[in-house]
C-alpha cells in the first residue's frame, strides 16, 4: 500500500492500460465470454435509443386494414347483413383464404373512395377462385396497387401465380418482396433492404447485370413518386422506427358493412388520398416481426414505418470502426487522468458521473438530431472501469491512512467524535469554542451498585462491570451516539452535539439505544445467572432540550461535553426510575419527538430538584413495529384512562380502571402505586391546590 501511495500515477496508468486492452480485445474476439459484453451491450443501448429517442413522425395518410379474427369469422355480422352483400357471401363460403374476388371488391371500394395507393402484404402464389376478377382489378388499377412476393429461407422465390401477374412477375412494377433480414445474433429487425439479387441471397457479392428484385416499400415509393428517396443499393439500411401505436389495424370486415362504412369511414371519405396496406393482424396468421420497439410488430405496420422513414430520410448511421476504437483509447486516457488530477474522492466521483452523463446526453442528441448512433457502451465501459478502479485504489490508500489514525483516536474518545474530527475537522474545531444547540441526553446507571460493591469480590466486580459497560457502550455507538463520559458505573451519552440528524432522529436514536440497553442487560443477566454470578438492575433517563456544548475544563484537561438544565433533568429522570419501579424514563420533550415510533406509557407528572416547572414523565414499552405484547398494548389504554381520571380528581373511576389493569398484570408496580393513591385520595381527597405533581427534593 505504501508503494502505491508513492507511485499512484504509474499504478493508475497500468490499471487503465489493462482495462482499455480488455475492452479492445472484446471487439476483435466477440465470442469470448464476459470480455465481449461491452460490444454486445452496445446493441442493447442502441435499441434503448430507438425506444426512448426521437421517432419517425406518424403519417396520417397511412392506413392499415387488418385481417383480424372478426374478419375471418364474421360472427359480428347477422344473416340478414350477409344476404345480398357479395363480399360477405364470399367471406362466409369457406374459411380464409377467401375467393380473390373479395380483393377485387376491396380495390374497387377503396379506389372508388379516392385511395391513392393500396398494398397487399400477402402471397397469391396458388391459384384460387376469383383470380380473374382480381387480375382485372389489378390491371384496372395498375399504377396504384402493389402485391407481395416472398423469398423463402431456401432462397426460393414465391411469386403471384401467372393468372394474376404474367411472368416474369418479379420484374412487374406491381410486385415487391415483403422480406426483411433480421439480425443474426438476436433475430430483431433493425434495417430495411430495398433491393436484392440472387447472388446476394446466395452469399456472393453483387455484380453488374444481376437480376434485381425490389421490395414492397420500394415499389410503393416508386408509384408514389419518391424514387429519389430510395437508397439505390443492396445494403441493409438502419431506419428510425415510428412509435408502436403509429398504425393500428382497422378491421377489414367493417369496410364491407354499409352501416360501419358510413359511421366509421364517412362513406369512404377517410380513405381519400390515403396509402392503404392490407395484411394480417390476427395472431393465427403469424405475420409479426420482432423489432427493438415491439416483440410482435405486425408486418404490414412495419412496411408503413419503412416507407415513412424513407420519405422523411430518417436513416441511422453507426460510428465507423476506426472512430469507435479511437474513442475507446481516448476514454482510457481520460479515465486515467481524472483521479490523479483532482485527488479528491468525492469530486472525482462526481466528475466521473458528470462526464458519463454528458457523453450519454451527447449520444442522445446525436441520435435525435442527426440519426447518428455514437458508440457509447464500450467507450463508457472503458472510461468507468478505468475511473472507478483508480478511484477505488486511491480511496483505499486514503482509507488506510485514516483508519490508522482512527484506531489510535478511538482508544480515547467516542467513535462518532473521531469520525467527525476526521471527516469534518473545521466543524469540530468550531464546536470547541462553545455553542448552544438542541440535543438528546441519556444517563444510565446500575441500580444499587454502591451496596453491591461493598459485598462483592473486587476483582470479580470490576470484570463484571467492564462486561456491562462494554455492552452498553456498544449499544450507544451502534445508535450513533456520543459517549460523553463514564461516571463510575454510570454512562452519559449525547445525540446531536457532535453531528445532528435532526431533533426527532436524535431522540429516536437515544430511545433505540435505551431499548438496546434493556435487551443487552437481559442477555448479560441470563449469562451471569448461568455462571452463578450476581445479576444487575439498570435505570435509564432520557431528555431532550437546549444545551451548552463545548470544550469544557481546565487548562490542563478538558472534555467535549454538554451542560445545562436539559442535562440535569436527564440525570434526575435516571434517578427516578427507582422511585417508580421502571427501567426507562423519558422527559416530555423527548416523548413528543419519539411517540410516533414508540409505544409510551405515562408514569407521572414530576418536579425534580433544581427544576422549577413540573414535567410529564413516560416510560418506553417498545417500538410500534415490533410490539411484543399486543394484549398489553390494548390494556395500556385502560391504564392511560386511569391516569387521566386520577389527574382529574375522579379517584373512584381511576381506582376501577387501575384494578381492571391489575387483574391482567398483577405485578405491575406503577398500577399498584396509582391504585393505592386512588384509594387514599378517595378516602381523604387532596386540597384544591393539588395538581397531581410529584415533588422530589432530593437528587
XYZ file of C-alpha atoms in Angstrom:
699
model
C 0.000 0.000 0.000
C 2.886 2.387 0.766
C 4.417 1.645 -2.676
C 1.082 2.503 -4.297
C 0.930 5.744 -2.357
C 4.338 6.748 -3.728
C 3.685 5.655 -7.331
C -0.004 6.387 -7.820
C 0.200 7.696 -11.378
C 2.228 4.743 -12.609
C -0.117 2.256 -10.928
C -3.168 4.050 -12.312
C -1.671 4.044 -15.825
C -1.111 0.291 -15.616
C -4.707 -0.297 -14.484
C -6.188 1.882 -17.241
C -3.998 0.213 -19.873
C -5.266 -3.163 -18.704
C -8.950 -2.219 -18.892
C -8.559 -0.498 -22.267
C -6.848 -3.592 -23.653
C -9.602 -5.833 -22.266
C -12.355 -3.790 -23.954
C -10.478 -3.648 -27.267
C -9.859 -7.398 -27.078
C -13.622 -7.922 -26.844
C -14.074 -6.198 -30.213
C -11.576 -8.398 -32.044
C -12.731 -11.602 -30.298
C -16.525 -11.219 -29.993
C -17.054 -14.838 -28.909
C -15.009 -14.508 -25.727
C -17.287 -14.655 -22.664
C -17.552 -11.554 -20.466
C -14.890 -9.641 -22.406
C -17.222 -9.053 -25.339
C -20.068 -7.837 -23.120
C -19.491 -4.083 -23.760
C -19.806 -4.651 -27.503
C -22.910 -6.809 -27.146
C -24.309 -4.217 -24.763
C -23.852 -1.540 -27.422
C -26.660 -3.062 -29.453
C -28.946 -3.032 -26.408
C -28.099 0.618 -25.854
C -28.901 1.413 -29.478
C -32.262 -0.296 -29.048
C -32.882 1.834 -25.962
C -32.218 4.932 -28.064
C -34.737 3.663 -30.596
C -37.374 3.187 -27.908
C -36.705 6.359 -25.922
C -35.350 8.691 -28.599
C -36.985 10.551 -31.439
C -39.317 8.526 -33.664
C -40.223 8.912 -37.306
C -43.312 11.094 -37.477
C -46.533 9.115 -37.771
C -48.187 9.698 -41.142
C -51.893 10.466 -41.016
C -52.278 9.389 -44.649
C -51.264 5.765 -43.934
C -53.955 3.191 -43.105
C -53.534 -0.444 -42.131
C -56.521 -2.663 -42.969
C -56.064 -5.780 -40.875
C -57.388 -9.270 -41.492
C -58.328 -9.924 -37.882
C -60.172 -12.770 -36.195
C -63.506 -10.997 -36.605
C -62.919 -10.656 -40.351
C -62.193 -14.379 -40.671
C -65.178 -15.495 -38.552
C -67.705 -12.726 -39.300
C -69.535 -13.594 -36.093
C -70.423 -9.933 -35.597
C -72.487 -9.881 -38.791
C -76.033 -11.262 -38.927
C -77.520 -13.404 -41.720
C -79.647 -10.507 -42.978
C -76.479 -8.382 -43.377
C -74.657 -11.164 -45.211
C -77.518 -11.759 -47.634
C -77.068 -9.655 -50.733
C -73.579 -8.487 -49.659
C -71.254 -10.070 -52.247
C -68.097 -9.606 -50.145
C -69.651 -11.171 -47.011
C -71.099 -14.030 -49.061
C -67.643 -14.807 -50.409
C -66.043 -14.465 -46.951
C -68.522 -16.939 -45.427
C -68.436 -19.501 -48.237
C -65.257 -21.041 -46.854
C -62.507 -20.298 -44.317
C -59.695 -17.908 -45.110
C -58.141 -17.625 -47.708
C -61.309 -16.466 -49.403
C -62.109 -16.179 -53.057
C -59.870 -13.460 -54.551
C -62.948 -11.702 -55.825
C -63.019 -10.236 -52.268
C -59.806 -8.330 -53.055
C -61.220 -7.122 -56.344
C -64.249 -5.769 -54.499
C -61.965 -4.175 -51.915
C -59.834 -2.444 -54.546
C -62.874 -1.035 -56.299
C -64.289 0.196 -52.995
C -61.046 1.832 -51.821
C -60.178 3.442 -55.138
C -63.786 4.477 -55.562
C -63.363 6.348 -52.247
C -60.255 8.087 -53.598
C -57.419 5.968 -52.151
C -54.015 6.927 -53.534
C -52.269 3.535 -53.264
C -53.162 0.047 -51.992
C -50.562 -2.557 -50.993
C -51.189 -6.222 -50.252
C -48.765 -7.705 -47.714
C -49.944 -11.141 -48.816
C -48.927 -14.061 -51.037
C -51.095 -15.014 -54.011
C -48.888 -17.833 -55.310
C -51.519 -20.582 -55.516
C -54.419 -20.338 -57.981
C -57.736 -19.599 -56.310
C -61.345 -18.731 -57.087
C -61.785 -15.191 -58.241
C -58.288 -14.862 -59.757
C -59.756 -13.480 -62.984
C -61.729 -10.792 -61.145
C -58.704 -9.893 -59.023
C -56.441 -9.774 -62.095
C -58.870 -7.454 -63.832
C -58.840 -5.184 -60.772
C -55.023 -5.254 -60.642
C -54.865 -4.319 -64.327
C -57.519 -1.667 -63.894
C -55.585 -0.001 -61.094
C -52.129 -0.905 -62.358
C -50.375 2.299 -61.252
C -51.922 2.362 -57.802
C -51.526 -1.168 -56.451
C -48.641 -3.329 -55.180
C -48.732 -7.013 -54.180
C -46.201 -9.116 -52.362
C -43.706 -11.809 -53.284
C -41.687 -13.820 -50.783
C -38.094 -15.040 -50.606
C -38.083 -18.213 -48.523
C -35.234 -19.415 -46.311
C -34.022 -21.763 -49.072
C -33.789 -18.707 -51.387
C -36.816 -19.948 -53.339
C -38.772 -17.041 -54.855
C -42.545 -17.252 -54.241
C -44.359 -15.113 -56.823
C -48.017 -14.302 -57.531
C -49.467 -17.005 -59.769
C -49.440 -16.465 -63.515
C -53.222 -15.949 -63.639
C -52.767 -12.755 -61.619
C -49.463 -11.375 -62.893
C -47.842 -12.537 -66.104
C -44.255 -13.902 -65.835
C -41.695 -12.704 -65.088
C -43.730 -11.406 -62.138
C -40.640 -10.321 -60.208
C -39.994 -7.694 -62.852
C -43.551 -6.333 -62.761
C -43.622 -2.934 -61.051
C -46.637 -4.087 -59.030
C -44.696 -6.892 -57.287
C -42.214 -6.433 -54.426
C -40.654 -8.750 -51.875
C -42.032 -8.470 -48.348
C -38.910 -9.801 -46.593
C -36.649 -8.178 -44.052
C -33.371 -9.684 -42.888
C -33.220 -9.704 -39.125
C -30.087 -9.512 -37.002
C -28.348 -12.892 -36.886
C -27.486 -12.549 -33.192
C -30.831 -11.723 -31.583
C -33.269 -12.077 -34.508
C -34.532 -8.492 -34.344
C -35.313 -6.307 -37.324
C -33.402 -3.027 -37.377
C -32.735 -2.391 -41.053
C -34.546 -2.434 -44.388
C -33.205 -3.708 -47.701
C -34.806 -2.127 -50.731
C -33.173 -4.231 -53.463
C -31.565 -7.663 -53.590
C -30.426 -10.258 -56.122
C -29.952 -13.991 -56.377
C -26.186 -13.589 -55.968
C -26.613 -11.614 -52.778
C -29.116 -14.139 -51.447
C -26.583 -16.886 -52.163
C -23.958 -15.024 -50.144
C -21.985 -13.862 -53.169
C -21.030 -10.242 -53.789
C -23.448 -8.492 -56.172
C -22.204 -7.950 -59.699
C -23.336 -5.780 -62.649
C -26.023 -7.431 -64.732
C -27.649 -9.242 -61.798
C -31.413 -9.560 -61.878
C -32.583 -7.133 -59.196
C -35.619 -7.713 -57.010
C -37.365 -4.687 -55.498
C -39.036 -4.623 -52.084
C -42.694 -3.881 -51.402
C -41.819 -0.454 -49.837
C -39.567 0.289 -52.832
C -42.374 -0.446 -55.330
C -44.813 1.645 -53.276
C -42.431 4.615 -53.016
C -41.801 4.488 -56.762
C -45.524 4.624 -57.526
C -45.858 7.484 -55.061
C -43.209 9.486 -56.939
C -40.471 9.155 -54.302
C -37.960 7.101 -56.267
C -35.264 9.672 -55.475
C -35.671 8.919 -51.755
C -34.973 5.182 -52.154
C -31.372 4.026 -51.485
C -30.288 2.518 -54.827
C -28.138 -0.291 -53.450
C -28.446 -3.749 -51.962
C -27.325 -2.883 -48.430
C -29.377 -3.079 -45.256
C -30.200 0.442 -44.084
C -30.869 1.170 -40.414
C -34.033 3.238 -40.151
C -35.748 5.196 -37.410
C -38.909 3.442 -36.254
C -42.252 5.101 -35.657
C -43.999 4.727 -32.315
C -45.616 1.375 -31.540
C -49.137 2.775 -31.798
C -48.450 4.609 -35.061
C -50.530 2.411 -37.373
C -53.170 0.381 -35.535
C -55.128 -2.042 -37.749
C -58.644 -1.206 -38.891
C -60.792 -4.385 -39.140
C -61.174 -5.335 -42.781
C -64.768 -6.568 -42.447
C -66.007 -3.121 -41.408
C -65.211 -1.756 -44.874
C -67.856 -4.049 -46.399
C -70.608 -3.369 -43.844
C -72.696 -0.404 -45.086
C -73.598 0.881 -41.612
C -69.967 0.980 -40.438
C -68.730 2.200 -43.816
C -70.996 5.182 -43.232
C -70.460 5.635 -39.470
C -66.758 4.823 -39.088
C -65.367 5.698 -42.500
C -67.601 8.568 -43.613
C -68.784 6.662 -46.670
C -65.168 6.241 -47.687
C -64.036 9.831 -47.098
C -61.400 8.617 -44.649
C -59.636 6.770 -47.494
C -59.368 9.764 -49.810
C -55.719 10.336 -50.829
C -54.579 7.646 -48.378
C -51.939 4.926 -48.724
C -53.550 1.666 -47.587
C -51.856 -1.606 -46.779
C -53.849 -4.829 -46.408
C -52.424 -7.684 -44.348
C -52.802 -9.992 -41.411
C -53.439 -8.641 -37.898
C -54.748 -11.882 -36.399
C -52.403 -13.991 -34.283
C -53.178 -17.123 -36.269
C -51.809 -15.566 -39.472
C -48.345 -15.223 -37.809
C -47.442 -12.036 -39.668
C -45.469 -10.486 -36.834
C -41.894 -9.226 -36.676
C -39.586 -8.864 -33.662
C -38.217 -5.321 -33.506
C -36.411 -3.312 -30.805
C -39.693 -1.447 -30.341
C -42.089 -4.369 -30.168
C -41.578 -8.136 -29.832
C -44.656 -8.697 -32.026
C -44.937 -5.832 -34.508
C -47.497 -6.502 -37.293
C -45.665 -6.965 -40.591
C -47.887 -4.545 -42.562
C -47.319 -1.805 -39.960
C -43.552 -2.290 -40.306
C -43.841 -1.726 -44.077
C -45.608 1.561 -43.384
C -42.867 2.571 -40.934
C -40.174 1.826 -43.513
C -41.997 3.896 -46.148
C -42.471 6.782 -43.700
C -38.796 6.705 -42.661
C -37.624 6.599 -46.291
C -39.740 9.555 -47.374
C -38.505 11.543 -44.359
C -34.870 10.418 -44.883
C -34.875 9.016 -41.344
C -31.963 6.624 -41.790
C -29.479 5.957 -38.996
C -25.686 5.951 -39.173
C -23.400 3.999 -36.857
C -19.973 5.088 -35.637
C -17.237 3.965 -38.055
C -14.999 1.217 -36.672
C -11.820 3.308 -36.640
C -13.515 6.189 -34.836
C -15.063 3.764 -32.341
C -11.675 2.248 -31.440
C -10.121 5.706 -31.085
C -12.923 6.705 -28.727
C -12.180 3.670 -26.547
C -8.487 4.658 -26.364
C -9.424 8.265 -25.529
C -11.805 7.038 -22.801
C -8.973 5.052 -21.200
C -6.686 8.096 -21.176
C -9.359 10.359 -19.685
C -10.217 7.730 -17.077
C -6.550 7.655 -16.088
C -6.218 11.434 -15.887
C -9.285 12.361 -13.813
C -8.355 10.837 -10.443
C -4.677 11.887 -10.168
C -5.570 15.366 -11.374
C -8.416 16.027 -8.935
C -7.113 13.987 -5.941
C -10.396 14.387 -4.010
C -12.574 11.249 -3.912
C -15.993 12.916 -3.838
C -15.077 15.455 -6.510
C -13.539 12.668 -8.605
C -16.640 10.517 -8.285
C -18.932 13.354 -9.310
C -16.605 14.172 -12.195
C -16.779 10.587 -13.449
C -20.566 10.664 -13.220
C -20.760 14.088 -14.860
C -18.537 13.065 -17.795
C -20.552 9.859 -18.293
C -23.843 11.767 -18.156
C -22.576 14.400 -20.617
C -21.450 11.675 -23.018
C -24.840 9.977 -22.755
C -26.534 13.309 -23.415
C -24.350 13.865 -26.488
C -25.216 10.347 -27.721
C -28.917 11.067 -27.262
C -28.687 14.444 -29.030
C -26.711 12.923 -31.903
C -29.367 10.251 -32.327
C -32.313 12.632 -32.099
C -30.888 15.459 -34.201
C -28.955 13.693 -36.958
C -29.634 9.977 -36.684
C -26.001 9.303 -35.739
C -25.524 6.419 -33.304
C -22.485 7.389 -31.255
C -20.593 4.380 -29.860
C -21.404 4.504 -26.165
C -21.275 1.288 -24.124
C -17.665 0.246 -24.980
C -16.463 3.843 -24.569
C -18.197 4.409 -21.225
C -17.246 0.916 -20.053
C -13.574 1.739 -20.623
C -13.900 5.160 -19.028
C -15.789 3.950 -15.952
C -13.662 0.825 -15.466
C -10.539 2.960 -15.518
C -12.031 5.765 -13.449
C -13.729 3.613 -10.822
C -10.717 1.296 -10.452
C -8.276 4.157 -9.944
C -10.742 5.942 -7.678
C -11.172 2.762 -5.628
C -7.432 2.313 -5.180
C -6.964 5.990 -4.397
C -9.776 5.795 -1.855
C -8.300 2.611 -0.348
C -4.967 4.353 0.155
C -6.646 7.305 1.863
C -8.854 4.945 3.838
C -5.898 3.000 5.212
C -4.242 6.190 6.327
C -7.419 7.415 8.026
C -8.076 4.017 9.571
C -4.660 4.027 11.197
C -5.395 7.441 12.696
C -8.964 6.454 13.643
C -7.906 3.327 15.539
C -5.477 5.353 17.582
C -8.055 8.013 18.492
C -10.903 5.565 19.221
C -8.980 4.221 22.177
C -9.537 7.542 23.897
C -12.728 9.187 22.576
C -16.172 8.233 21.217
C -16.269 6.673 17.745
C -18.623 9.212 16.207
C -16.498 12.018 17.666
C -13.448 10.529 15.926
C -15.500 10.299 12.717
C -16.444 13.971 12.954
C -12.843 15.017 13.657
C -11.574 13.127 10.598
C -14.391 13.923 8.187
C -15.341 17.439 9.276
C -12.371 18.874 11.169
C -13.368 22.513 10.614
C -16.822 21.966 12.097
C -15.350 20.068 15.029
C -12.827 22.733 15.927
C -15.521 25.410 15.685
C -17.638 23.390 18.130
C -14.838 23.526 20.717
C -15.464 27.250 21.119
C -18.891 26.596 22.630
C -22.377 26.856 21.180
C -25.984 26.390 22.206
C -27.824 23.612 20.412
C -30.662 21.107 20.837
C -29.500 17.663 21.983
C -30.827 14.442 23.480
C -29.111 13.222 26.642
C -29.137 9.703 28.083
C -27.987 8.699 31.555
C -27.821 5.055 32.617
C -26.779 3.684 35.972
C -26.668 0.346 37.747
C -29.327 0.073 40.449
C -27.843 -0.359 43.929
C -24.265 -0.594 42.731
C -22.847 1.004 45.886
C -24.379 -1.741 48.040
C -23.206 -4.430 45.610
C -19.644 -3.074 45.601
C -19.408 -3.421 49.370
C -20.300 -7.132 49.277
C -18.810 -8.408 46.044
C -15.292 -9.606 45.355
C -13.443 -6.534 43.953
C -11.734 -8.361 41.076
C -14.922 -10.154 40.063
C -16.933 -6.913 40.321
C -14.508 -4.998 38.097
C -14.623 -7.775 35.478
C -18.429 -7.821 35.560
C -18.633 -4.031 35.456
C -16.338 -3.942 32.409
C -18.551 -6.504 30.636
C -21.596 -4.384 31.424
C -20.031 -1.078 30.356
C -18.607 -2.602 27.138
C -22.030 -3.940 26.124
C -23.812 -0.668 26.912
C -21.169 1.422 25.149
C -21.505 -0.702 22.016
C -25.254 -0.032 22.057
C -24.583 3.728 22.196
C -22.144 3.523 19.286
C -24.493 1.321 17.239
C -27.127 4.042 17.534
C -24.764 6.863 16.500
C -24.488 8.327 19.997
C -21.516 10.141 21.531
C -20.137 8.611 24.708
C -19.684 11.732 26.824
C -18.179 10.136 29.899
C -18.229 7.318 32.447
C -19.226 8.430 35.949
C -18.252 5.400 37.985
C -20.779 2.757 36.906
C -22.940 5.370 35.131
C -22.860 6.264 31.442
C -23.612 9.655 29.927
C -24.326 9.670 26.187
C -25.429 12.506 23.901
C -27.089 12.726 20.488
C -26.902 15.927 18.437
C -23.853 17.597 19.930
C -21.210 16.304 17.513
C -23.401 15.835 14.450
C -27.180 16.053 14.482
C -29.534 14.063 12.255
C -32.413 16.314 13.301
C -34.186 16.599 16.649
C -36.607 13.714 16.081
C -33.974 11.326 14.689
C -31.594 12.140 17.555
C -34.287 11.476 20.148
C -35.377 8.248 18.432
C -31.776 7.054 18.248
C -31.475 7.607 22.014
C -34.729 5.691 22.581
C -33.471 2.804 20.446
C -30.272 2.852 22.485
C -32.291 2.613 25.733
C -34.206 -0.392 24.410
C -30.911 -1.891 23.228
C -29.510 -1.476 26.746
C -32.592 -3.217 28.128
C -32.021 -6.175 25.766
C -28.291 -6.321 26.440
C -28.804 -6.325 30.218
C -31.294 -9.185 29.892
C -28.763 -11.136 27.824
C -25.964 -10.431 30.312
C -28.112 -11.348 33.323
C -29.117 -14.654 31.716
C -25.459 -15.461 31.063
C -24.387 -14.392 34.551
C -27.182 -16.388 36.146
C -25.996 -19.486 34.287
C -22.462 -18.860 35.560
C -23.701 -18.387 39.124
C -22.813 -14.705 39.220
C -24.966 -11.908 40.568
C -27.401 -10.122 38.258
C -27.724 -6.350 37.864
C -30.545 -3.853 37.507
C -30.406 -0.662 35.484
C -32.088 2.725 35.240
C -32.083 4.943 32.140
C -33.137 8.590 31.905
C -33.646 10.376 28.556
C -34.330 14.060 27.999
C -34.184 16.486 25.076
C -33.560 20.220 25.179
C -31.147 23.054 24.530
C -27.661 22.534 25.952
C -24.371 24.401 26.013
C -21.805 22.306 24.125
C -18.094 22.948 24.032
C -14.647 22.045 25.231
C -15.153 22.479 28.981
C -12.488 22.008 31.665
C -9.221 23.402 32.919
C -6.144 24.473 31.004
C -4.555 21.112 31.706
C -7.504 18.857 30.955
C -10.845 19.423 29.236
C -13.696 17.372 27.751
C -16.030 17.986 24.857
C -19.269 17.804 26.814
C -22.707 19.380 27.292
C -24.162 21.197 30.287
C -27.480 22.816 31.109
C -30.921 22.228 32.572
C -31.793 19.561 29.991
C -28.729 17.548 31.101
C -29.647 17.888 34.778
C -33.216 16.725 34.103
C -31.969 13.628 32.239
C -29.818 12.758 35.265
C -32.761 13.298 37.655
C -35.019 11.095 35.497
C -32.480 8.272 35.688
C -32.618 8.530 39.478
C -36.457 8.468 39.493
C -36.509 5.027 37.832
C -36.017 3.534 41.339
C -38.965 5.501 42.687
C -41.429 4.413 40.011
C -40.137 0.883 39.501
C -39.372 1.201 35.780
C -36.068 0.879 33.931
C -36.505 3.759 31.435
C -37.892 7.265 31.982
C -38.335 9.830 29.204
C -38.993 13.543 29.590
C -41.990 15.178 27.896
C -39.961 16.950 25.165
C -38.220 13.748 24.105
C -41.507 11.823 24.363
C -43.185 14.191 21.887
C -40.367 13.545 19.395
C -40.493 9.740 19.578
C -44.137 8.803 20.243
C -44.887 8.175 16.546
C -42.344 5.313 16.552
C -42.557 4.017 20.141
C -45.278 2.870 22.485
C -45.067 5.176 25.532
C -46.678 4.803 28.946
C -47.437 7.691 31.268
C -45.598 7.483 34.596
C -46.040 10.731 36.489
C -46.050 14.487 36.484
C -42.856 15.229 38.404
C -40.999 18.262 39.706
C -37.394 17.344 40.409
C -34.836 19.174 42.473
C -33.349 22.147 40.652
C -36.204 22.310 38.092
C -38.988 24.820 38.825
C -41.540 23.556 36.332
C -43.133 20.079 36.574
C -42.683 17.743 33.599
C -44.676 14.773 32.350
C -42.612 11.615 32.556
C -43.073 8.492 30.413
C -41.542 5.051 30.064
C -40.936 3.191 26.798
C -42.890 -0.023 26.315
C -41.376 -0.879 22.904
C -41.329 0.099 19.256
C -44.607 0.278 17.346
C -43.452 -2.026 14.573
C -42.302 -4.762 16.984
C -44.839 -4.753 19.769
C -44.024 -7.778 21.912
C -47.357 -7.956 23.747
C -50.472 -6.940 21.807
C -52.686 -7.537 24.845
C -50.541 -5.190 26.913
C -50.900 -2.501 24.248
C -54.670 -2.832 24.500
C -54.796 -2.744 28.319
C -52.405 0.188 28.465
C -55.285 2.262 27.101
C -57.167 1.385 30.293
C -54.127 2.410 32.335
C -53.829 5.726 30.461
C -57.520 6.403 31.018
C -56.944 5.721 34.733
C -54.107 8.266 34.784
C -56.384 10.826 33.144
C -59.157 10.212 35.688
C -56.616 10.370 38.531
C -55.366 13.777 37.394
C -58.965 14.991 37.023
C -59.564 14.007 40.687
C -62.045 11.280 39.714
C -60.363 8.852 42.119
C -63.267 6.372 42.210
C -63.197 5.828 38.462
C -59.388 5.805 38.490
C -59.476 3.088 41.168
C -61.766 0.942 38.998
C -59.561 1.336 35.915
C -56.319 0.544 37.746
C -57.989 -2.501 39.349
C -59.022 -3.798 35.894
C -55.474 -3.387 34.644
C -54.069 -5.232 37.647
C -56.384 -8.181 37.019
C -54.278 -8.944 33.954
C -50.943 -7.599 35.197
C -50.993 -8.074 38.981
C -47.251 -7.397 39.391
C -47.261 -4.018 37.676
C -45.671 -1.601 40.163
C -46.994 1.584 38.522
C -50.595 0.406 38.555
C -50.229 -0.721 42.189
C -48.841 2.670 43.164
C -51.679 4.569 41.473
C -54.297 2.202 42.884
C -53.002 2.815 46.404
C -53.020 6.569 45.878
C -56.509 6.479 44.330
C -57.811 4.587 47.380
C -56.046 7.032 49.692
C -57.340 10.138 47.910
C -60.828 8.639 47.609
C -60.983 8.498 51.408
C -59.145 11.776 52.006
C -59.171 13.975 48.890
C -56.222 16.379 48.490
C -56.738 20.126 48.772
C -57.808 22.291 45.845
C -54.209 23.252 45.059
C -53.331 19.603 44.253
C -52.372 19.146 40.589
C -51.083 15.550 40.570
C -47.459 16.738 40.598
C -44.887 14.608 42.410
C -42.320 16.906 44.044
C -38.836 15.492 44.692
C -36.499 17.483 46.913
C -33.589 15.074 46.618
C -31.455 14.209 43.609
